[in-house]
mmCIF file of C-alpha atoms and ligand atoms in Angstrom:
data_model
loop_
_atom_site.group_PDB
_atom_site.id
_atom_site.type_symbol
_atom_site.label_atom_id
_atom_site.label_comp_id
_atom_site.label_asym_id
_atom_site.label_seq_id
_atom_site.Cartn_x
_atom_site.Cartn_y
_atom_site.Cartn_z
ATOM 1 C CA MET A 445 75.939 -47.066 7.011
ATOM 2 C CA SER A 446 78.419 -44.547 7.393
ATOM 3 C CA ASP A 447 81.352 -46.534 6.168
ATOM 4 C CA PRO A 448 81.525 -46.155 2.655
ATOM 5 C CA GLN A 449 82.880 -49.603 1.905
ATOM 6 C CA LYS A 450 80.609 -51.465 3.264
ATOM 7 C CA HIS A 451 77.646 -52.793 0.709
ATOM 8 C CA GLU A 452 74.151 -53.128 1.355
ATOM 9 C CA THR A 453 73.276 -57.221 1.439
ATOM 10 C CA MET A 454 71.159 -58.128 -1.457
ATOM 11 C CA LEU A 455 71.397 -61.707 -1.161
ATOM 12 C CA GLU A 456 71.803 -63.549 2.122
ATOM 13 C CA VAL A 457 71.158 -67.054 1.795
ATOM 14 C CA THR A 458 71.595 -69.492 5.585
ATOM 15 C CA ASN A 459 72.310 -73.124 5.402
ATOM 16 C CA LEU A 460 71.000 -74.450 2.806
ATOM 17 C CA LYS A 461 70.917 -77.707 2.030
ATOM 18 C CA LYS A 462 69.980 -79.956 -0.419
ATOM 19 C CA SER A 463 69.692 -83.992 -0.659
ATOM 20 C CA PHE A 464 68.905 -86.040 -3.851
ATOM 21 C CA SER A 465 68.019 -89.620 -2.688
ATOM 22 C CA GLY A 466 70.410 -89.641 0.007
ATOM 23 C CA PHE A 467 73.202 -87.950 -1.632
ATOM 24 C CA VAL A 468 73.787 -84.698 -0.494
ATOM 25 C CA ALA A 469 74.912 -81.922 -3.564
ATOM 26 C CA THR A 470 74.173 -78.395 -0.949
ATOM 27 C CA ASN A 471 75.580 -78.933 2.687
ATOM 28 C CA ASP A 472 74.773 -76.315 4.874
ATOM 29 C CA VAL A 473 75.801 -73.313 2.498
ATOM 30 C CA SER A 474 75.742 -69.837 3.539
ATOM 31 C CA PHE A 475 77.087 -66.763 2.264
ATOM 32 C CA THR A 476 76.034 -63.285 1.273
ATOM 33 C CA VAL A 477 75.798 -61.087 -2.229
ATOM 34 C CA GLU A 478 76.605 -57.341 -1.521
ATOM 35 C CA LYS A 479 74.630 -54.956 -3.907
ATOM 36 C CA ASP A 480 76.134 -53.457 -6.586
ATOM 37 C CA ARG A 481 78.898 -56.186 -6.676
ATOM 38 C CA THR A 482 80.371 -59.121 -8.833
ATOM 39 C CA THR A 483 80.299 -62.236 -6.603
ATOM 40 C CA ALA A 484 81.444 -65.713 -7.893
ATOM 41 C CA VAL A 485 80.886 -68.969 -7.166
ATOM 42 C CA ILE A 486 83.532 -72.009 -8.245
ATOM 43 C CA GLY A 487 84.251 -75.245 -7.624
ATOM 44 C CA PRO A 488 84.921 -78.303 -9.586
ATOM 45 C CA ASN A 489 82.181 -80.327 -11.779
ATOM 46 C CA GLY A 490 79.400 -81.718 -9.429
ATOM 47 C CA ALA A 491 80.482 -79.200 -6.908
ATOM 48 C CA GLY A 492 76.770 -78.004 -6.423
ATOM 49 C CA LYS A 493 77.102 -74.929 -8.353
ATOM 50 C CA SER A 494 74.079 -75.260 -10.661
ATOM 51 C CA THR A 495 72.011 -76.350 -7.747
ATOM 52 C CA LEU A 496 72.761 -73.716 -5.508
ATOM 53 C CA PHE A 497 71.298 -71.329 -8.131
ATOM 54 C CA ASN A 498 68.875 -73.493 -8.785
ATOM 55 C CA LEU A 499 67.536 -73.613 -4.678
ATOM 56 C CA ILE A 500 68.464 -69.576 -5.173
ATOM 57 C CA THR A 501 65.957 -68.889 -7.974
ATOM 58 C CA GLY A 502 63.177 -71.685 -6.584
ATOM 59 C CA HIS A 503 63.612 -73.486 -9.224
ATOM 60 C CA LEU A 504 64.795 -76.380 -6.283
ATOM 61 C CA LEU A 505 63.093 -76.349 -2.532
ATOM 62 C CA PRO A 506 65.684 -76.999 -0.202
ATOM 63 C CA ASP A 507 65.061 -79.693 2.474
ATOM 64 C CA HIS A 508 66.823 -76.945 4.933
ATOM 65 C CA GLY A 509 67.898 -73.158 5.264
ATOM 66 C CA LYS A 510 66.663 -70.135 3.898
ATOM 67 C CA VAL A 511 66.806 -67.452 1.294
ATOM 68 C CA VAL A 512 66.427 -63.407 1.477
ATOM 69 C CA LEU A 513 66.353 -61.438 -1.063
ATOM 70 C CA GLU A 514 66.746 -57.776 0.007
ATOM 71 C CA GLY A 515 65.400 -58.216 3.395
ATOM 72 C CA ARG A 516 62.420 -60.920 2.253
ATOM 73 C CA ASP A 517 62.443 -64.429 2.768
ATOM 74 C CA ILE A 518 62.077 -66.046 -0.421
ATOM 75 C CA THR A 519 62.403 -69.371 0.582
ATOM 76 C CA GLY A 520 60.092 -71.819 -1.304
ATOM 77 C CA ILE A 521 58.445 -69.213 -3.359
ATOM 78 C CA ALA A 522 57.910 -69.799 -7.368
ATOM 79 C CA PRO A 523 60.575 -68.913 -10.029
ATOM 80 C CA HIS A 524 58.215 -66.564 -11.830
ATOM 81 C CA LYS A 525 57.193 -64.464 -8.225
ATOM 82 C CA ILE A 526 61.087 -64.188 -7.669
ATOM 83 C CA CYS A 527 61.336 -63.372 -11.195
ATOM 84 C CA GLY A 528 59.281 -60.553 -10.379
ATOM 85 C CA MET A 529 60.497 -59.459 -7.054
ATOM 86 C CA GLY A 530 63.764 -58.487 -9.254
ATOM 87 C CA MET A 531 66.193 -61.519 -9.882
ATOM 88 C CA ALA A 532 67.079 -62.856 -12.881
ATOM 89 C CA ARG A 533 69.457 -65.657 -14.405
ATOM 90 C CA SER A 534 70.704 -67.493 -17.008
ATOM 91 C CA PHE A 535 70.505 -71.384 -17.272
ATOM 92 C CA GLN A 536 74.243 -73.651 -17.941
ATOM 93 C CA ARG A 537 72.141 -74.643 -21.281
ATOM 94 C CA THR A 538 71.532 -71.474 -23.673
ATOM 95 C CA ASN A 539 67.527 -71.174 -22.890
ATOM 96 C CA ILE A 540 65.937 -68.739 -25.935
ATOM 97 C CA PHE A 541 63.422 -69.482 -28.879
ATOM 98 C CA PRO A 542 65.922 -70.877 -31.267
ATOM 99 C CA LYS A 543 63.417 -70.157 -34.290
ATOM 100 C CA LEU A 544 62.725 -66.943 -33.801
ATOM 101 C CA THR A 545 64.819 -63.919 -34.449
ATOM 102 C CA VAL A 546 67.283 -62.288 -32.219
ATOM 103 C CA TYR A 547 64.602 -59.144 -32.348
ATOM 104 C CA ASP A 548 61.418 -61.506 -31.407
ATOM 105 C CA ASN A 549 63.031 -63.280 -28.910
ATOM 106 C CA ILE A 550 64.119 -59.882 -26.871
ATOM 107 C CA GLN A 551 60.505 -58.479 -27.643
ATOM 108 C CA ALA A 552 58.875 -61.454 -26.460
ATOM 109 C CA ALA A 553 60.986 -61.267 -23.198
ATOM 110 C CA PHE A 554 59.399 -57.640 -22.930
ATOM 111 C CA ILE A 555 56.322 -58.585 -23.539
ATOM 112 C CA ALA A 556 56.188 -61.796 -20.613
ATOM 113 C CA HIS A 557 57.472 -58.865 -18.700
ATOM 114 C CA GLY A 558 55.142 -56.222 -19.252
ATOM 115 C CA GLY A 559 51.877 -57.393 -17.204
ATOM 116 C CA ARG A 560 48.332 -57.284 -17.762
ATOM 117 C CA GLY A 561 46.100 -55.100 -19.976
ATOM 118 C CA LEU A 562 48.253 -55.213 -23.220
ATOM 119 C CA ASP A 563 47.404 -53.707 -26.245
ATOM 120 C CA MET A 564 49.641 -55.362 -28.736
ATOM 121 C CA TRP A 565 48.828 -53.313 -31.853
ATOM 122 C CA GLY A 566 48.449 -49.951 -29.413
ATOM 123 C CA VAL A 567 51.030 -48.146 -26.800
ATOM 124 C CA ALA A 568 52.350 -51.301 -25.615
ATOM 125 C CA ASN A 569 53.438 -52.167 -28.834
ATOM 126 C CA ARG A 570 55.632 -48.720 -29.130
ATOM 127 C CA GLN A 571 57.060 -49.236 -25.753
ATOM 128 C CA PHE A 572 58.157 -53.106 -26.202
ATOM 129 C CA ARG A 573 59.384 -52.017 -29.662
ATOM 130 C CA ASP A 574 61.244 -48.917 -27.863
ATOM 131 C CA LYS A 575 62.765 -50.928 -25.525
ATOM 132 C CA THR A 576 63.553 -54.082 -28.064
ATOM 133 C CA GLU A 577 65.718 -51.629 -29.718
ATOM 134 C CA SER A 578 67.229 -50.287 -27.009
ATOM 135 C CA MET A 579 68.266 -53.916 -25.310
ATOM 136 C CA ILE A 580 69.676 -54.522 -28.847
ATOM 137 C CA GLU A 581 71.943 -51.654 -29.042
ATOM 138 C CA GLN A 582 73.221 -52.464 -25.859
ATOM 139 C CA LEU A 583 74.583 -55.841 -26.608
ATOM 140 C CA ALA A 584 75.811 -54.836 -29.741
ATOM 141 C CA LEU A 585 73.444 -57.320 -31.178
ATOM 142 C CA ARG A 586 71.897 -54.556 -34.420
ATOM 143 C CA ASP A 587 73.690 -56.409 -37.299
ATOM 144 C CA VAL A 588 72.140 -59.851 -36.341
ATOM 145 C CA ALA A 589 68.845 -58.297 -34.778
ATOM 146 C CA ARG A 590 66.800 -60.106 -37.747
ATOM 147 C CA THR A 591 68.936 -63.506 -37.429
ATOM 148 C CA ILE A 592 67.078 -66.508 -36.349
ATOM 149 C CA ALA A 593 68.772 -66.876 -32.864
ATOM 150 C CA GLY A 594 69.308 -70.891 -33.109
ATOM 151 C CA GLU A 595 71.567 -70.325 -36.373
ATOM 152 C CA MET A 596 73.872 -67.801 -34.627
ATOM 153 C CA SER A 597 77.177 -68.779 -32.786
ATOM 154 C CA HIS A 598 76.986 -70.078 -29.366
ATOM 155 C CA GLY A 599 78.366 -66.846 -28.153
ATOM 156 C CA ALA A 600 75.918 -64.828 -29.840
ATOM 157 C CA GLN A 601 72.960 -66.716 -28.753
ATOM 158 C CA LYS A 602 74.287 -66.315 -25.092
ATOM 159 C CA GLN A 603 73.904 -62.188 -25.655
ATOM 160 C CA VAL A 604 70.695 -62.938 -26.402
ATOM 161 C CA GLU A 605 69.692 -65.010 -23.402
ATOM 162 C CA LEU A 606 71.533 -62.065 -21.876
ATOM 163 C CA GLY A 607 69.037 -59.370 -23.163
ATOM 164 C CA ILE A 608 66.417 -61.960 -21.962
ATOM 165 C CA ALA A 609 66.882 -61.612 -18.735
ATOM 166 C CA LEU A 610 67.459 -57.869 -18.918
ATOM 167 C CA ALA A 611 64.127 -57.345 -20.101
ATOM 168 C CA GLY A 612 62.975 -58.123 -16.796
ATOM 169 C CA GLU A 613 65.039 -55.190 -15.381
ATOM 170 C CA PRO A 614 66.412 -57.042 -12.306
ATOM 171 C CA ARG A 615 68.515 -55.684 -9.601
ATOM 172 C CA ILE A 616 70.622 -59.120 -8.854
ATOM 173 C CA LEU A 617 71.222 -61.305 -12.504
ATOM 174 C CA LEU A 618 72.260 -64.882 -11.948
ATOM 175 C CA LEU A 619 74.620 -66.366 -14.395
ATOM 176 C CA ASP A 620 75.367 -70.135 -14.747
ATOM 177 C CA GLU A 621 78.274 -70.561 -16.812
ATOM 178 C CA PRO A 622 78.153 -67.341 -19.029
ATOM 179 C CA THR A 623 80.850 -68.218 -21.035
ATOM 180 C CA ALA A 624 80.850 -71.830 -21.361
ATOM 181 C CA GLY A 625 81.789 -72.966 -24.532
ATOM 182 C CA MET A 626 82.662 -69.826 -26.139
ATOM 183 C CA SER A 627 86.170 -68.745 -28.142
ATOM 184 C CA ALA A 628 88.637 -67.419 -26.028
ATOM 185 C CA GLN A 629 87.652 -63.821 -28.241
ATOM 186 C CA GLU A 630 83.746 -64.580 -27.761
ATOM 187 C CA THR A 631 84.908 -64.726 -23.657
ATOM 188 C CA HIS A 632 86.336 -62.127 -23.647
ATOM 189 C CA GLU A 633 84.183 -59.812 -25.943
ATOM 190 C CA SER A 634 80.907 -60.967 -23.615
ATOM 191 C CA ILE A 635 82.652 -60.747 -20.147
ATOM 192 C CA ALA A 636 83.252 -56.558 -20.919
ATOM 193 C CA LEU A 637 80.157 -56.527 -21.961
ATOM 194 C CA LEU A 638 78.395 -58.125 -19.133
ATOM 195 C CA ASP A 639 80.366 -55.694 -16.860
ATOM 196 C CA ARG A 640 79.763 -52.394 -18.806
ATOM 197 C CA ILE A 641 75.955 -53.641 -18.276
ATOM 198 C CA ALA A 642 76.574 -54.486 -14.976
ATOM 199 C CA LYS A 643 78.124 -50.684 -14.148
ATOM 200 C CA ALA A 644 75.585 -48.814 -16.144
ATOM 201 C CA ARG A 645 72.895 -50.566 -14.669
ATOM 202 C CA GLY A 646 73.864 -50.428 -10.881
ATOM 203 C CA LEU A 647 73.140 -54.440 -11.736
ATOM 204 C CA THR A 648 74.513 -57.139 -9.289
ATOM 205 C CA LEU A 649 76.235 -60.460 -10.615
ATOM 206 C CA LEU A 650 76.360 -63.886 -9.134
ATOM 207 C CA PHE A 651 77.862 -66.338 -11.563
ATOM 208 C CA THR A 652 79.482 -69.223 -11.615
ATOM 209 C CA GLU A 653 82.393 -69.912 -14.246
ATOM 210 C CA HIS A 654 84.993 -72.668 -15.042
ATOM 211 C CA ASP A 655 87.136 -69.680 -16.248
ATOM 212 C CA MET A 656 89.425 -68.783 -13.641
ATOM 213 C CA GLU A 657 91.178 -65.611 -15.910
ATOM 214 C CA VAL A 658 87.234 -64.590 -15.915
ATOM 215 C CA VAL A 659 86.699 -65.348 -12.620
ATOM 216 C CA PHE A 660 89.456 -63.477 -10.978
ATOM 217 C CA SER A 661 89.488 -60.032 -13.093
ATOM 218 C CA ILE A 662 85.837 -59.363 -12.611
ATOM 219 C CA SER A 663 84.797 -60.778 -9.148
ATOM 220 C CA HIS A 664 84.416 -58.460 -5.738
ATOM 221 C CA LYS A 665 84.102 -61.605 -4.060
ATOM 222 C CA ILE A 666 84.587 -65.170 -4.178
ATOM 223 C CA ALA A 667 82.762 -68.127 -3.000
ATOM 224 C CA VAL A 668 84.490 -71.582 -3.225
ATOM 225 C CA LEU A 669 82.371 -74.661 -3.257
ATOM 226 C CA HIS A 670 83.553 -78.447 -2.848
ATOM 227 C CA GLN A 671 81.309 -81.723 -2.529
ATOM 228 C CA GLY A 672 78.512 -79.975 -1.693
ATOM 229 C CA ARG A 673 80.117 -77.150 0.751
ATOM 230 C CA ILE A 674 81.728 -73.815 1.057
ATOM 231 C CA ILE A 675 85.331 -73.966 1.852
ATOM 232 C CA ALA A 676 86.103 -70.425 1.348
ATOM 233 C CA THR A 677 84.726 -66.861 0.944
ATOM 234 C CA GLY A 678 86.971 -63.887 -0.049
ATOM 235 C CA THR A 679 88.574 -61.820 -1.910
ATOM 236 C CA PRO A 680 90.417 -62.694 -4.841
ATOM 237 C CA ASP A 681 93.403 -62.468 -3.300
ATOM 238 C CA GLU A 682 92.119 -63.901 -0.159
ATOM 239 C CA VAL A 683 90.804 -66.870 -2.331
ATOM 240 C CA ARG A 684 93.805 -67.096 -4.650
ATOM 241 C CA ASN A 685 96.281 -67.924 -1.459
ATOM 242 C CA ASN A 686 93.895 -69.844 0.511
ATOM 243 C CA GLU A 687 95.668 -73.915 1.042
ATOM 244 C CA GLU A 688 92.913 -75.695 0.812
ATOM 245 C CA VAL A 689 90.975 -73.797 -2.921
ATOM 246 C CA ARG A 690 94.762 -74.324 -3.661
ATOM 247 C CA ARG A 691 94.595 -77.872 -2.904
ATOM 248 C CA VAL A 692 91.548 -78.999 -4.256
ATOM 249 C CA TYR A 693 90.490 -76.767 -7.134
ATOM 250 C CA LEU A 694 93.122 -73.865 -8.214
ATOM 251 C CA GLY A 695 96.030 -76.329 -8.144
ATOM 252 C CA GLY A 696 99.894 -75.379 -7.342
ATOM 253 C CA ASP A 697 100.467 -73.533 -10.144
ATOM 254 C CA LYS A 698 97.859 -71.878 -12.451
ATOM 255 C CA HIS A 699 97.380 -69.124 -10.002
HETATM 256 N N1 LIG B 2057 68.178 -83.605 -9.732
HETATM 257 C C1 LIG B 2057 68.988 -84.483 -9.673
HETATM 258 N N2 LIG B 2057 68.876 -85.286 -9.124
HETATM 259 C C2 LIG B 2057 69.746 -86.260 -8.738
HETATM 260 N N3 LIG B 2057 71.651 -85.321 -8.866
HETATM 261 C C3 LIG B 2057 71.619 -84.394 -9.059
HETATM 262 C C4 LIG B 2057 70.337 -83.730 -9.099
HETATM 263 N N4 LIG B 2057 71.051 -82.537 -9.955
HETATM 264 C C5 LIG B 2057 72.325 -82.052 -9.355
HETATM 265 N N5 LIG B 2057 72.778 -83.938 -9.024
HETATM 266 C C6 LIG B 2057 73.839 -84.251 -8.689
HETATM 267 O O1 LIG B 2057 74.764 -83.277 -7.602
HETATM 268 C C7 LIG B 2057 75.751 -82.847 -7.819
HETATM 269 C C8 LIG B 2057 75.816 -81.153 -7.997
HETATM 270 O O2 LIG B 2057 75.539 -81.020 -9.240
HETATM 271 P P1 LIG B 2057 75.425 -79.214 -9.313
HETATM 272 O O3 LIG B 2057 74.955 -79.679 -10.972
HETATM 273 O O4 LIG B 2057 75.050 -78.602 -8.537
HETATM 274 O O5 LIG B 2057 77.462 -79.299 -10.099
HETATM 275 P P2 LIG B 2057 78.002 -78.295 -10.719
HETATM 276 O O6 LIG B 2057 78.909 -77.743 -9.450
HETATM 277 O O7 LIG B 2057 76.964 -77.449 -10.756
HETATM 278 O O8 LIG B 2057 79.055 -79.156 -11.801
HETATM 279 P P3 LIG B 2057 79.072 -77.914 -13.435
HETATM 280 O O9 LIG B 2057 80.318 -77.688 -13.108
HETATM 281 O O10 LIG B 2057 79.324 -79.800 -14.078
HETATM 282 O O11 LIG B 2057 78.079 -77.362 -13.510
HETATM 283 C C9 LIG B 2057 76.476 -83.815 -8.772
HETATM 284 O O12 LIG B 2057 76.613 -85.182 -7.860
HETATM 285 C C10 LIG B 2057 74.944 -84.374 -9.873
HETATM 286 O O13 LIG B 2057 75.476 -85.180 -10.495
HETATM 287 MG MG1 LIG B 2058 76.766 -76.720 -12.962
#
């Protein structure tokens, strides 16, 4: 506690294992995510990144190992309950209501998190409206608030998905390839926005990403997965200079 550099542990994953009909997708994975830090999980296609996220968020049950969120064992707990404990996520494939407007997508998320005793026409409605407006403002979606979400660019849809995840007011947010399918410009803008929001809200981020420029620009810590195992964990510099990581993933001259 006396060391200002030392961050509290937000999430701890210990010896996680998951097989699919004999194929080991997650093999004895252990790592920690520190509070208020940005942590990336990287690795080639099929390394097990999405599976790991599914194990952490309760979408998959591990064969072995545990997941501890802020000191509480959450292994085997249902996703919506984990969500209620302060963990939100976005999926590799965009997960929004494509036929609703941007505004309605985000308001629906606030209502979903609003709990019981909902009075749609009274105080609650006003409260959700204010929260929705302020989220739309924060995500720079004001100009497209009345646009049908499914008709927007992929980058903008991802922004809406981020708003939906943030509506739960999480303390930790997991993002599975947040910039997949985005143009260079969209990638740049959305990462700058994400970084800003994380800092403003004191949000802990855990994300997977194939764009190494993004990974190395915003991460405090990087874990490298290869064939279901963690082969390195460390600061961006440590990972960049790790022999095995260079051999199996980063390649000789790219970084
Ligand atoms: N439900 C499942 N049933 C069977 N095999 C699965 C299942 N989910 C994942 N796998 C396998 O587990 C391995 C890891 O998959 P996963 O989707 O976690 O990789 P990833 O690192 O997220 O890859 P990508 O970078 O392509 O998103 C792959 O070989 C995949 O085919
Ligand atoms: Mg994946």
